[in-house]
Coordinates of C-alpha atoms in Angstrom, one line a residue:
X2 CA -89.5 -165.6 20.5
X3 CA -91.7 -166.8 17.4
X4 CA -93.9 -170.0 17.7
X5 CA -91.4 -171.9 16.0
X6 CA -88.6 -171.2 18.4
X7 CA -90.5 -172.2 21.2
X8 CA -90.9 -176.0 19.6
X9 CA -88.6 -178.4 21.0
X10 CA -87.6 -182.4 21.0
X11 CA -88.5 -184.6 23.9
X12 CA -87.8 -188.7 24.3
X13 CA -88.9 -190.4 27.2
X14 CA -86.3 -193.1 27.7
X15 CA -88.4 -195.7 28.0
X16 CA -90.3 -195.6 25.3
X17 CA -89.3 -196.5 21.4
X18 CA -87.3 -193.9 19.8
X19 CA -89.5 -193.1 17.0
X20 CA -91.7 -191.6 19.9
X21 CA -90.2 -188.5 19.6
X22 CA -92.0 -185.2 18.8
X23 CA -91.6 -181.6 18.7
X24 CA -93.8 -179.8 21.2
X25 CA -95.7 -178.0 21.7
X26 CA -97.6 -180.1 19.2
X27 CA -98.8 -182.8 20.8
X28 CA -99.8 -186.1 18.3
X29 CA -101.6 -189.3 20.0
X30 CA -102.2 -193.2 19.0
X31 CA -105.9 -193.9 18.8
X32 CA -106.3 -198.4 19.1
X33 CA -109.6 -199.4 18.4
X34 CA -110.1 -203.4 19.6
X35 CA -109.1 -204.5 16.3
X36 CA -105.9 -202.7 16.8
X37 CA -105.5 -203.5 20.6
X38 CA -105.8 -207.4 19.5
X39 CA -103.1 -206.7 16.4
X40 CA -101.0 -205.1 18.8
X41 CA -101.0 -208.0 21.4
X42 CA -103.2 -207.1 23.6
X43 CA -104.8 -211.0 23.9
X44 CA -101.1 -212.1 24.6
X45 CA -101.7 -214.2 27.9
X46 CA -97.8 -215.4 28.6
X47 CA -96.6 -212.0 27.8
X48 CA -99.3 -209.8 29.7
X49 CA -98.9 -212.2 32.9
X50 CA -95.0 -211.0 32.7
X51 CA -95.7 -207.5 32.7
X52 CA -98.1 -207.8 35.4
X53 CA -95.3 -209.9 37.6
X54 CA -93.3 -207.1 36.9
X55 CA -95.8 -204.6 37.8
X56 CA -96.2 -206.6 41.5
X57 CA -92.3 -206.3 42.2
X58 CA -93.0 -202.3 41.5
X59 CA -96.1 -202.1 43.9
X60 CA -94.0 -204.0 47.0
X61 CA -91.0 -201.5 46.3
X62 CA -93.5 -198.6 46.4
X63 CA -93.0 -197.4 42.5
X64 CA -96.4 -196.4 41.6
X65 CA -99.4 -194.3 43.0
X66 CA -102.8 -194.9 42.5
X67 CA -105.9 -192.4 43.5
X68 CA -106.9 -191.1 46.5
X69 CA -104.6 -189.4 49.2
X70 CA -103.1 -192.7 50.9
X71 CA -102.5 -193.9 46.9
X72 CA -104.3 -196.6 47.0
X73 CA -107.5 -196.4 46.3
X74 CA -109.3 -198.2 43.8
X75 CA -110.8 -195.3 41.9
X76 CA -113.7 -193.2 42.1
X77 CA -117.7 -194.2 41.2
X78 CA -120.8 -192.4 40.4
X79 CA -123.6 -194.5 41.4
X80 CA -127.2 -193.7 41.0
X81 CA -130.0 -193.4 43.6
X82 CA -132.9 -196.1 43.7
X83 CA -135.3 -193.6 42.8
X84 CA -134.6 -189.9 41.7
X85 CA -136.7 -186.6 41.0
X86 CA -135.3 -185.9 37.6
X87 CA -136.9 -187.7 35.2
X88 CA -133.6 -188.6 32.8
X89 CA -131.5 -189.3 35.6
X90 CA -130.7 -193.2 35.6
X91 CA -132.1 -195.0 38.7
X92 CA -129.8 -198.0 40.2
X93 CA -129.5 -201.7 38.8
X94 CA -127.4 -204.2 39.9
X95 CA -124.7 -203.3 38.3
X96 CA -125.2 -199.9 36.8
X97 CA -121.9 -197.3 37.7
X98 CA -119.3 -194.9 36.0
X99 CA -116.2 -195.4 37.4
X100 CA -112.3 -193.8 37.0
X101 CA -109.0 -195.9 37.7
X102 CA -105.9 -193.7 37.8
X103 CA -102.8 -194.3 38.6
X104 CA -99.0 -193.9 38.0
X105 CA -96.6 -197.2 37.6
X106 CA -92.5 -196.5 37.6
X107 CA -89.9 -199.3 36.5
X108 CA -89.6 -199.8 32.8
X109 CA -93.6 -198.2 32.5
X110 CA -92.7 -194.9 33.6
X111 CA -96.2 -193.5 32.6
X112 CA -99.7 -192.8 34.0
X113 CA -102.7 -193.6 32.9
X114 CA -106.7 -194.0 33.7
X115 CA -109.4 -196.9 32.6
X116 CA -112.5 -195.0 32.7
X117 CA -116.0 -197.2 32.1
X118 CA -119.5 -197.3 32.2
X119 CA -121.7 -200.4 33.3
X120 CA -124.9 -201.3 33.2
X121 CA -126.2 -205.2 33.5
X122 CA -129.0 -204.3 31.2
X123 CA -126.2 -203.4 28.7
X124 CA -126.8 -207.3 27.7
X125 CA -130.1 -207.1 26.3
X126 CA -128.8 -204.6 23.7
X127 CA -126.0 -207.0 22.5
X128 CA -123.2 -205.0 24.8
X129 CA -120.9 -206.1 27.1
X130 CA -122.4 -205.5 30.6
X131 CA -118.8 -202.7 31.4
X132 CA -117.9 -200.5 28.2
X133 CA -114.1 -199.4 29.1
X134 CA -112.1 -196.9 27.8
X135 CA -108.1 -196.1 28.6
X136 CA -106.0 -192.9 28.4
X137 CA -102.2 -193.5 28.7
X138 CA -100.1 -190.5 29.2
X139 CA -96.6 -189.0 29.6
X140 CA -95.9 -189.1 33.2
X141 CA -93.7 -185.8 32.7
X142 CA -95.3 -183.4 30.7
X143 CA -99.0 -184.9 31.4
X144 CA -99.5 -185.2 27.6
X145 CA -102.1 -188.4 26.4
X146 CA -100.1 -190.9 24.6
X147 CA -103.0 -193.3 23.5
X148 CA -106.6 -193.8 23.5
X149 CA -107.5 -197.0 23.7
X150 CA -110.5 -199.6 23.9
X151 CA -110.3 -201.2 27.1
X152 CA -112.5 -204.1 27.6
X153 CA -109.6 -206.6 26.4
X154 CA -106.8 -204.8 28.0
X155 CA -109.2 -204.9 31.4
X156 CA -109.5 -208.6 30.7
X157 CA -106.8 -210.0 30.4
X158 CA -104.9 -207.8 33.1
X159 CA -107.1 -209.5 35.1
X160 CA -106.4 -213.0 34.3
X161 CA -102.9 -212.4 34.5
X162 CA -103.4 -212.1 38.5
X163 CA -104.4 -215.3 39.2
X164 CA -101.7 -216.5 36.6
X165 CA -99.0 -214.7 38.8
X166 CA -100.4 -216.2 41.7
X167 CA -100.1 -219.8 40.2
X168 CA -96.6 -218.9 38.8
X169 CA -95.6 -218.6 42.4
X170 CA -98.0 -220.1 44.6
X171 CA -99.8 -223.4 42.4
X172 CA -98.4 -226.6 42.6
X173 CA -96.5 -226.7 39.0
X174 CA -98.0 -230.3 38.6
X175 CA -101.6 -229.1 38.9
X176 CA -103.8 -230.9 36.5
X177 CA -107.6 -229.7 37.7
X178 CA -109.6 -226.6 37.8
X179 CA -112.5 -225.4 39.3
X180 CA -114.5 -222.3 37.8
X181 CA -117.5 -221.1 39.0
X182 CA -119.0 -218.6 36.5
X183 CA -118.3 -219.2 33.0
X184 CA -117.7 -215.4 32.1
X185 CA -115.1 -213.8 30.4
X186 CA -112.8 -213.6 33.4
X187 CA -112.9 -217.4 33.5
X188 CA -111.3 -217.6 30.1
X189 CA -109.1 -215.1 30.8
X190 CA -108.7 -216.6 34.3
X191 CA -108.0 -219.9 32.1
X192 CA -105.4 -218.7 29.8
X193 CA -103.1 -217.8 32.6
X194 CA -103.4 -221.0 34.0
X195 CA -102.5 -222.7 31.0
X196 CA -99.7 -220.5 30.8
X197 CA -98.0 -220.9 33.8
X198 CA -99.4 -224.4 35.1
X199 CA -99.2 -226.7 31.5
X200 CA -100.0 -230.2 33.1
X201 CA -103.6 -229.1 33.4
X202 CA -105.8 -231.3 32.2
X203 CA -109.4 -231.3 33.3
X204 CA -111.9 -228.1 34.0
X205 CA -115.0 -228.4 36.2
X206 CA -117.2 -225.5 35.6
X207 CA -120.5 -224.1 37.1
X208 CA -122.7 -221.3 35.9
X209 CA -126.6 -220.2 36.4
X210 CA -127.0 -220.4 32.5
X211 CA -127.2 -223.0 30.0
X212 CA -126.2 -220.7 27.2
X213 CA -123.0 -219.3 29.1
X214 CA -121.9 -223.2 30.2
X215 CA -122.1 -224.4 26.6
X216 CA -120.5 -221.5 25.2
X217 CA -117.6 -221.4 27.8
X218 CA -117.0 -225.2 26.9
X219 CA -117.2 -224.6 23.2
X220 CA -114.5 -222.1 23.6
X221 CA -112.4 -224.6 25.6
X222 CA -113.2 -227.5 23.1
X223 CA -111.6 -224.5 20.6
X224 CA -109.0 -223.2 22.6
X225 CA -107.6 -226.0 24.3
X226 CA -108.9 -229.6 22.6
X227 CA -106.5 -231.2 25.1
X228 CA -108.8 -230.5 27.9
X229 CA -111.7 -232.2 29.8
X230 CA -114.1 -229.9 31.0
X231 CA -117.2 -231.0 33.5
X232 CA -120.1 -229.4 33.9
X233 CA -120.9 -229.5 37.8
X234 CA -123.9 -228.1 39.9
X235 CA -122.7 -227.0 43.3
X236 CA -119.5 -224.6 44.9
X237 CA -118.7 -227.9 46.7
X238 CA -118.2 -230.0 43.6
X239 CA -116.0 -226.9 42.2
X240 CA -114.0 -226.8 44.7
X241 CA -113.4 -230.9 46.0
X242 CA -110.6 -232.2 44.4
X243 CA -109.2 -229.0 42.2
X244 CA -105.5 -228.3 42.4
X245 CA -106.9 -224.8 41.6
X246 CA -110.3 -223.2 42.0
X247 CA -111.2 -219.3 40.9
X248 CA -114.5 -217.9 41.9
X249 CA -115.4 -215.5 38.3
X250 CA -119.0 -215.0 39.4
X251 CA -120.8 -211.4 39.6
X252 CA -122.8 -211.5 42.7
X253 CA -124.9 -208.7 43.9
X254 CA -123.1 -206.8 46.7
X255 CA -124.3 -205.8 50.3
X256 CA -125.2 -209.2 51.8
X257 CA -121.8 -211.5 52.1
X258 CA -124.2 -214.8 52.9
X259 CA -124.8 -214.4 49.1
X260 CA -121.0 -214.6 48.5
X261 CA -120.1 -217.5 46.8
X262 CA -118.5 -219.4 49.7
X263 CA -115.2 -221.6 50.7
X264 CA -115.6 -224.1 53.3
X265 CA -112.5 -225.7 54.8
X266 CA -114.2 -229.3 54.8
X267 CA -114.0 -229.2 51.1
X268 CA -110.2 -228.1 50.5
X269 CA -107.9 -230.6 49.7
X270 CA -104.1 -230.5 50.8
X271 CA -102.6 -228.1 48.0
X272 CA -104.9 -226.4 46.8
X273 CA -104.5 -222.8 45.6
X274 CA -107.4 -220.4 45.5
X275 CA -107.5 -217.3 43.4
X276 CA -110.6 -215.1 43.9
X277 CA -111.0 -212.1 41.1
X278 CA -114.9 -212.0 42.2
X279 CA -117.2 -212.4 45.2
X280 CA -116.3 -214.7 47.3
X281 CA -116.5 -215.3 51.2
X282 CA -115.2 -218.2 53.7
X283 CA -116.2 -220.0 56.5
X284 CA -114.1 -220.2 60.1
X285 CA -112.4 -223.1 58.4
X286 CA -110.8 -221.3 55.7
X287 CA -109.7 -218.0 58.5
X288 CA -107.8 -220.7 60.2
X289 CA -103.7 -219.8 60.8
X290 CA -102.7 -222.8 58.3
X291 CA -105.0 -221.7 55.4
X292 CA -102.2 -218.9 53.8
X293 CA -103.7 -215.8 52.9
X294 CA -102.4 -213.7 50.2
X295 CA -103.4 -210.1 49.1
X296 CA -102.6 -208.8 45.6
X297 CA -102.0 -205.3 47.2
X298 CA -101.7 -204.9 51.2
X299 CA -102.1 -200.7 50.3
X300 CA -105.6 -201.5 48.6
X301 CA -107.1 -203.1 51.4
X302 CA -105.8 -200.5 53.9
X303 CA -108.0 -198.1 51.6
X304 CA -110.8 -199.6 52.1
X305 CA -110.4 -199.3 55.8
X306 CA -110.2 -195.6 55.8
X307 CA -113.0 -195.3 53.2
X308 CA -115.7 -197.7 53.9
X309 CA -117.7 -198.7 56.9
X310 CA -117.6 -202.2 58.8
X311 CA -118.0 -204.4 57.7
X312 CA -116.9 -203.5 54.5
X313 CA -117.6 -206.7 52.9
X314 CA -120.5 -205.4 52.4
X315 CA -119.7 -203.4 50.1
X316 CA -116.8 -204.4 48.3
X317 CA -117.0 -208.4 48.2
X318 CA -112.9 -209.1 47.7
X319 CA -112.3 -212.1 50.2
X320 CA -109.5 -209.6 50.9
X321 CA -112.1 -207.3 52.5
X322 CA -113.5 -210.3 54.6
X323 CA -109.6 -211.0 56.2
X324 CA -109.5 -207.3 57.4
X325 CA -112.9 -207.9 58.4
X326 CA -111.9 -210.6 60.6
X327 CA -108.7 -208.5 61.9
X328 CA -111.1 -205.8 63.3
X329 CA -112.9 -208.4 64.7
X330 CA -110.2 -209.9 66.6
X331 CA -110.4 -213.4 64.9
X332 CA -107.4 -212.8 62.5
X333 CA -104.0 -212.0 63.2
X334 CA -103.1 -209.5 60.3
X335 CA -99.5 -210.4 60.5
X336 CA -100.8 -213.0 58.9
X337 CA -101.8 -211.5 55.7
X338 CA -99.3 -211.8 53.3
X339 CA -99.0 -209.8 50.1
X340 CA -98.2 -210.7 46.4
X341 CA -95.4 -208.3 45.9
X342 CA -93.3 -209.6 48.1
X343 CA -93.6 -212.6 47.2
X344 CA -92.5 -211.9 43.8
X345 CA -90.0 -209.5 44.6
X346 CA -88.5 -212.8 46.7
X347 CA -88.9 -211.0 50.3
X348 CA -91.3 -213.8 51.2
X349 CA -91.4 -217.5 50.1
X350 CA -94.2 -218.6 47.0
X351 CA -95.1 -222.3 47.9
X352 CA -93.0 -223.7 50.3
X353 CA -94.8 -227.5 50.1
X354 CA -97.3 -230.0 48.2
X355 CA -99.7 -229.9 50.9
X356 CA -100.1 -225.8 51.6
X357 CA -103.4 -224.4 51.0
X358 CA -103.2 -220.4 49.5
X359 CA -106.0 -218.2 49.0
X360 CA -105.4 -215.1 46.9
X361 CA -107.8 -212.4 46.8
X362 CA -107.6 -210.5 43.5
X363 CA -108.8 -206.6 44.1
X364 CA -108.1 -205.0 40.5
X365 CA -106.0 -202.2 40.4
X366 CA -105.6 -199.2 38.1
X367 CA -101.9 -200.0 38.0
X368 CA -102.9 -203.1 36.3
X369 CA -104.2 -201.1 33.2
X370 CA -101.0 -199.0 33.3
X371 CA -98.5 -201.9 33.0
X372 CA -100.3 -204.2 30.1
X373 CA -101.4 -200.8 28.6
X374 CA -98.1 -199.6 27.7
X375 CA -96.7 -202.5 26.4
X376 CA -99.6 -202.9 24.2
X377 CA -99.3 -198.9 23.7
X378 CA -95.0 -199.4 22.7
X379 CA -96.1 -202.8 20.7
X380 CA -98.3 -200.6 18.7
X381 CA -95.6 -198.0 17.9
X382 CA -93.2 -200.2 17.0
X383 CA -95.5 -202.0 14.3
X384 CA -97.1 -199.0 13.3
X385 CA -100.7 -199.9 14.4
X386 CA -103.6 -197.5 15.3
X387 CA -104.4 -194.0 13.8
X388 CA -102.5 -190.9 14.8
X389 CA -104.6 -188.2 16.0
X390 CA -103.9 -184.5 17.0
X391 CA -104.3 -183.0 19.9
X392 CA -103.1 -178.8 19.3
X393 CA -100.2 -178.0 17.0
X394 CA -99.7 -175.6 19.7
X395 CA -102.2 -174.5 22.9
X396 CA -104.6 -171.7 22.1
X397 CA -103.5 -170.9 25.5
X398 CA -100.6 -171.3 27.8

């Protein structure tokens, strides 16, 4: 059989039908951030309703993630304090490689990996402290789709958790919010607040910096000129009197009385909590009428095979801290509740004005899989990126 015999047509079914290609030739979209932004990757209401859809997926059990329970966050190379080898880098902060794979059914029906390198020093050169990358690929024939920039489509999947959680567990009528750590993730953060909870109308913010505070209000004053935004000095005033408070912060891990931390004495009736970064809670907040929500009941359960106690130690999820508090005996964990089934309607969202809900948001690979390949079909559809070749056919096979 010649070479050109052996090429055939394939369609995935979920994917636009000018995806078709004869293999074995195997093309790919490259999506710089330019492209990523042209294809909608900065699309806040739409990225927050592929992730709800992604949720319903994870509760049904329509995905897999790394790691032999699937459901681990990934794999990381960190480096020692000191080392022997003089161009081996030595530890920082927040200096890692890491790789997020995972699998995500429903209408995604394809696999994918973020893959990143981070380095806090990274801002003294003008860099974003994470560099991220993302490979989308068949989920048949194993074949890369896309190669995509990442640091957006990482961004704003992760806004779009706390957005879900509002969707479902927020009082609709919420009008303040408090942020501590004026980072990206509060803007993303933001945007999916504004999204799903529109009567919003004043933002209290904290951050160690002047220069990050005035540049996170400028982009409010920009972004949303409706809004009132407060510049505050403690986690108490963040949290006193919010309808909705998110902890963005990057806090050094391995010593939880660093955490950023929720004491039950400042709640008010109502409140929802969403927590994409360290953050810990006092007795208070463990009590059996705070609600405790997980974004992924699996991902936790990882970290109990894979880490030792405590573990919020060493990942600093309030997530961890609940499971922390199960071993311990202080928490019931049929009290955990997870986000999935919520929105899959197997377990109520808000069920009154006065409830108090903390979410802890873990970040998922999945996450990058579901906002990836709408971005990914967005950009096929509008003819976006630059097509790049992989083999006409394999030099071997």
């Amino acid at each position: 059989m010649s070479q050109a015999d052996d090429t055939v047509m394939v369609h995935n079914a979920t994917a636009p039908a000018d995806d078709m290609a004869p293999l074995p030739r195997i093309d790919f979209l490259y999506l710089s951030e330019p492209d990523m932004i042209r294809a909608g990757v900065t699309d806040m209401a739409a990225c927050i309703d592929a992730i709800e859809d992604m949720f319903a997926l994870l509760w049904r059990g329509d995905y897999r993630m790394a790691g032999g329970n699937n459901n681990s966050h990934g794999a990381i190379v960190m480096f020692p304090d000191e080392s022997p080898f003089p161009d081996m880098p030595t530890s920082t902060v927040d200096r890692r490689f890491m790789a997020m794979p995972a699998y995500l059914g429903g209408q995604f029906r394809t696999a994918g990996m973020k893959w990143y390198g981070s380095n806090i020093a990274n801002r003294d050169k003008g860099l974003p402290r994470s560099i991220l990358t993302f490979v989308l690929n068949d989920a048949d024939t194993g074949a890369p789709l896309a190669f995509m920039s990442a640091n957006l489509l990482s961004a704003y999947r992760t806004g779009a958790v706390p957005g879900v959680g509002a969707r479902h567990l927020a009082r609709p009528d919420s009008k303040v919010i408090g942020i501590l750590g004026p980072g990206v993730m509060a803007r993303t953060s933001l945007q999916a607040f504004m999204a799903t909870c529109p009567q919003i109308e004043t933002i209290k913010v904290m951050g160690r910096g002047r220069a990050n505070l005035d540049a996170f209000t400028a982009w409010v004053a920009e972004t949303y000129p409706q809004l009132t935004v407060r510049t505050v000095e403690t986690a108490e005033e963040i949290v006193r009197d919010s309808d909705i408070v998110t902890f963005c912060a990057s806090v050094a891990t391995g010593d939880p009385s660093i955490y950023p931390t929720v004491r039950r004495e400042w709640v008010a009736p109502g409140t929802f909590l969403a927590m994409p970064a360290p953050c810990n809670i006092d007795d208070g907040m463990a009590a059996p009428d705070i609600r405790k929500v997980l974004d992924n009941t699996g991902l936790y359960e990882a970290y109990l095979e894979e880490l030792p106690v405590p573990r919020h130690r060493f990942v600093p999820a309030v997530g961890v801290k609940f499971l922390d508090l199960v071993e311990e005996g202080t928490l019931d964990k049929a009290s955990l509740e997870d986000l999935g089934a919520i929105v899959a309607g197997d377990t109520p969202g808000r069920t009154h004005d006065d409830e108090i809900i903390i979410l802890s948001v873990g970040g998922m690979a999945v996450e990058d899989v579901a906002w990836g390949t709408i971005v990914y079909r967005n950009a096929l559809r509008d003819g976006i990126g630059v097509k790049l070749n992989l083999w006409d056919a394999p030099a071997l096979r």
